[in-house]
Short mmCIF file of N, CA and C in Angstrom, two decimals:
data_model
loop_
_atom_site.label_atom_id
_atom_site.label_comp_id
_atom_site.label_asym_id
_atom_site.label_seq_id
_atom_site.Cartn_x
_atom_site.Cartn_y
_atom_site.Cartn_z
N UNK A 1 -4.69 -51.55 -186.07
CA UNK A 1 -4.82 -50.86 -187.35
C UNK A 1 -4.12 -51.67 -188.44
N UNK A 2 -4.71 -51.68 -189.62
CA UNK A 2 -4.06 -52.41 -190.72
C UNK A 2 -2.72 -51.79 -191.09
N UNK A 3 -1.82 -52.63 -191.56
CA UNK A 3 -0.51 -52.13 -191.98
C UNK A 3 -0.64 -51.33 -193.27
N UNK A 4 0.24 -50.36 -193.42
CA UNK A 4 0.30 -49.61 -194.68
C UNK A 4 1.05 -50.45 -195.70
N UNK A 5 0.74 -50.21 -196.98
CA UNK A 5 1.34 -51.01 -198.06
C UNK A 5 2.87 -50.97 -198.03
N UNK A 6 3.45 -49.83 -197.79
CA UNK A 6 4.92 -49.73 -197.77
C UNK A 6 5.50 -50.57 -196.64
N UNK A 7 4.80 -50.64 -195.50
CA UNK A 7 5.25 -51.46 -194.39
C UNK A 7 5.18 -52.95 -194.74
N UNK A 8 4.14 -53.34 -195.47
CA UNK A 8 4.02 -54.73 -195.91
C UNK A 8 5.16 -55.10 -196.85
N UNK A 9 5.48 -54.19 -197.77
CA UNK A 9 6.60 -54.43 -198.70
C UNK A 9 7.90 -54.59 -197.90
N UNK A 10 8.14 -53.71 -196.96
CA UNK A 10 9.35 -53.80 -196.13
C UNK A 10 9.40 -55.13 -195.37
N UNK A 11 8.26 -55.56 -194.83
CA UNK A 11 8.21 -56.82 -194.08
C UNK A 11 8.56 -58.01 -194.97
N UNK A 12 7.95 -58.07 -196.15
CA UNK A 12 8.19 -59.20 -197.05
C UNK A 12 9.64 -59.22 -197.55
N UNK A 13 10.12 -58.07 -197.97
CA UNK A 13 11.50 -57.97 -198.46
C UNK A 13 12.48 -58.38 -197.35
N UNK A 14 12.24 -57.89 -196.14
CA UNK A 14 13.10 -58.23 -195.02
C UNK A 14 13.02 -59.69 -194.62
N UNK A 15 11.83 -60.24 -194.62
CA UNK A 15 11.63 -61.63 -194.22
C UNK A 15 12.38 -62.60 -195.12
N UNK A 16 12.38 -62.31 -196.41
CA UNK A 16 13.02 -63.21 -197.37
C UNK A 16 14.43 -62.79 -197.74
N UNK A 17 14.87 -61.64 -197.24
CA UNK A 17 16.24 -61.20 -197.49
C UNK A 17 16.49 -60.72 -198.91
N UNK A 18 15.44 -60.26 -199.59
CA UNK A 18 15.60 -59.77 -200.96
C UNK A 18 16.24 -58.39 -200.98
N UNK A 19 16.91 -58.09 -202.07
CA UNK A 19 17.41 -56.74 -202.32
C UNK A 19 16.27 -55.99 -203.02
N UNK A 20 15.88 -54.86 -202.48
CA UNK A 20 14.74 -54.12 -203.04
C UNK A 20 14.93 -53.77 -204.51
N UNK A 21 16.18 -53.61 -204.94
CA UNK A 21 16.44 -53.28 -206.34
C UNK A 21 16.13 -54.46 -207.26
N UNK A 22 16.04 -55.67 -206.69
CA UNK A 22 15.74 -56.86 -207.48
C UNK A 22 14.28 -57.28 -207.38
N UNK A 23 13.46 -56.43 -206.79
CA UNK A 23 12.02 -56.69 -206.65
C UNK A 23 11.26 -55.73 -207.55
N UNK A 24 10.03 -56.09 -207.86
CA UNK A 24 9.15 -55.20 -208.63
C UNK A 24 7.78 -55.20 -207.96
N UNK A 25 7.24 -54.01 -207.76
CA UNK A 25 5.90 -53.85 -207.22
C UNK A 25 4.99 -53.57 -208.41
N UNK A 26 4.04 -54.48 -208.67
CA UNK A 26 3.05 -54.28 -209.72
C UNK A 26 1.79 -53.76 -209.06
N UNK A 27 1.23 -52.69 -209.60
CA UNK A 27 0.02 -52.15 -208.98
C UNK A 27 -0.85 -51.41 -209.97
N UNK A 28 -2.13 -51.28 -209.59
CA UNK A 28 -3.08 -50.61 -210.47
C UNK A 28 -3.67 -49.34 -209.85
N UNK A 29 -3.06 -48.88 -208.77
CA UNK A 29 -3.57 -47.69 -208.10
C UNK A 29 -2.42 -46.77 -207.70
N UNK A 30 -2.73 -45.50 -207.55
CA UNK A 30 -1.69 -44.56 -207.16
C UNK A 30 -1.20 -44.84 -205.74
N UNK A 31 -2.03 -45.46 -204.90
CA UNK A 31 -1.57 -45.84 -203.57
C UNK A 31 -0.49 -46.92 -203.66
N UNK A 32 -0.58 -47.79 -204.67
CA UNK A 32 0.47 -48.79 -204.91
C UNK A 32 1.76 -48.10 -205.33
N UNK A 33 1.64 -47.14 -206.24
CA UNK A 33 2.80 -46.37 -206.71
C UNK A 33 3.48 -45.68 -205.52
N UNK A 34 2.67 -45.03 -204.69
CA UNK A 34 3.22 -44.31 -203.53
C UNK A 34 3.92 -45.27 -202.57
N UNK A 35 3.33 -46.43 -202.34
CA UNK A 35 3.92 -47.42 -201.43
C UNK A 35 5.25 -47.93 -201.96
N UNK A 36 5.30 -48.20 -203.26
CA UNK A 36 6.55 -48.69 -203.87
C UNK A 36 7.65 -47.64 -203.73
N UNK A 37 7.31 -46.40 -204.02
CA UNK A 37 8.30 -45.33 -203.91
C UNK A 37 8.77 -45.16 -202.47
N UNK A 38 7.83 -45.21 -201.52
CA UNK A 38 8.19 -45.04 -200.11
C UNK A 38 9.08 -46.19 -199.64
N UNK A 39 8.80 -47.41 -200.15
CA UNK A 39 9.57 -48.59 -199.75
C UNK A 39 10.88 -48.71 -200.52
N UNK A 40 11.04 -47.93 -201.60
CA UNK A 40 12.27 -48.00 -202.40
C UNK A 40 12.33 -49.18 -203.34
N UNK A 41 11.14 -49.61 -203.81
CA UNK A 41 11.04 -50.75 -204.73
C UNK A 41 10.60 -50.25 -206.10
N UNK A 42 11.23 -50.73 -207.18
CA UNK A 42 10.78 -50.34 -208.52
C UNK A 42 9.30 -50.68 -208.73
N UNK A 43 8.61 -49.87 -209.53
CA UNK A 43 7.16 -50.00 -209.72
C UNK A 43 6.80 -50.11 -211.19
N UNK A 44 5.83 -50.97 -211.49
CA UNK A 44 5.21 -51.03 -212.82
C UNK A 44 3.71 -50.87 -212.61
N UNK A 45 3.14 -49.88 -213.27
CA UNK A 45 1.71 -49.62 -213.17
C UNK A 45 0.93 -50.46 -214.17
N UNK A 46 -0.15 -51.06 -213.71
CA UNK A 46 -1.03 -51.85 -214.57
C UNK A 46 -2.22 -50.96 -214.93
N UNK A 47 -2.45 -50.78 -216.23
CA UNK A 47 -3.53 -49.92 -216.71
C UNK A 47 -4.30 -50.71 -217.76
N UNK A 48 -5.64 -50.67 -217.67
CA UNK A 48 -6.44 -51.35 -218.69
C UNK A 48 -6.40 -50.55 -219.98
N UNK A 49 -6.69 -51.21 -221.06
CA UNK A 49 -6.66 -50.55 -222.38
C UNK A 49 -7.74 -49.47 -222.49
N UNK A 50 -8.69 -49.46 -221.57
CA UNK A 50 -9.78 -48.48 -221.64
C UNK A 50 -9.54 -47.25 -220.77
N UNK A 51 -8.49 -47.29 -219.95
CA UNK A 51 -8.24 -46.20 -219.01
C UNK A 51 -6.98 -45.42 -219.35
N UNK A 52 -6.96 -44.17 -218.92
CA UNK A 52 -5.73 -43.38 -218.97
C UNK A 52 -4.90 -43.74 -217.74
N UNK A 53 -3.61 -43.60 -217.85
CA UNK A 53 -2.74 -43.91 -216.73
C UNK A 53 -2.92 -42.87 -215.62
N UNK A 54 -3.14 -43.33 -214.39
CA UNK A 54 -3.23 -42.40 -213.26
C UNK A 54 -1.85 -42.08 -212.67
N UNK A 55 -0.81 -42.70 -213.22
CA UNK A 55 0.53 -42.60 -212.65
C UNK A 55 1.30 -41.42 -213.23
N UNK A 56 2.27 -40.92 -212.47
CA UNK A 56 3.07 -39.78 -212.96
C UNK A 56 3.77 -40.11 -214.28
N UNK A 57 3.98 -39.08 -215.07
CA UNK A 57 4.68 -39.24 -216.34
C UNK A 57 6.04 -39.88 -216.09
N UNK A 58 6.40 -40.82 -216.96
CA UNK A 58 7.67 -41.51 -216.82
C UNK A 58 7.58 -42.83 -216.08
N UNK A 59 6.39 -43.13 -215.51
CA UNK A 59 6.21 -44.40 -214.81
C UNK A 59 6.13 -45.52 -215.83
N UNK A 60 6.82 -46.63 -215.55
CA UNK A 60 6.75 -47.81 -216.41
C UNK A 60 5.33 -48.38 -216.32
N UNK A 61 4.74 -48.66 -217.49
CA UNK A 61 3.35 -49.10 -217.55
C UNK A 61 3.24 -50.44 -218.29
N UNK A 62 2.38 -51.31 -217.81
CA UNK A 62 2.01 -52.53 -218.51
C UNK A 62 0.50 -52.43 -218.77
N UNK A 63 0.12 -52.66 -220.00
CA UNK A 63 -1.28 -52.52 -220.36
C UNK A 63 -2.00 -53.85 -220.23
N UNK A 64 -3.12 -53.83 -219.51
CA UNK A 64 -4.00 -54.98 -219.39
C UNK A 64 -5.09 -54.79 -220.44
N UNK A 65 -5.12 -55.65 -221.43
CA UNK A 65 -6.06 -55.49 -222.54
C UNK A 65 -7.45 -55.96 -222.12
N UNK A 66 -8.44 -55.12 -222.37
CA UNK A 66 -9.83 -55.45 -222.08
C UNK A 66 -10.59 -55.43 -223.40
N UNK A 67 -11.23 -56.52 -223.71
CA UNK A 67 -12.00 -56.60 -224.95
C UNK A 67 -13.47 -56.31 -224.66
N UNK A 68 -14.05 -55.45 -225.44
CA UNK A 68 -15.48 -55.17 -225.31
C UNK A 68 -16.21 -56.03 -226.33
N UNK A 69 -17.22 -56.72 -225.88
CA UNK A 69 -18.00 -57.58 -226.78
C UNK A 69 -19.30 -56.92 -227.15
#
């Protein structure tokens, strides 16, 4: 079975010896948000300029600008 995202985060952080507080999980889906929270890693949600944020209120957001031609 494929690994869950939180398990992948734990594996990478452990392999390289990083402190989770010094890492950032960037994601564009609520499953990314959930994985970051479960793994104890700070999260920044990526949202396009055309979409509403799917993330809980108070989540740090970075906007990906999409130009319509």
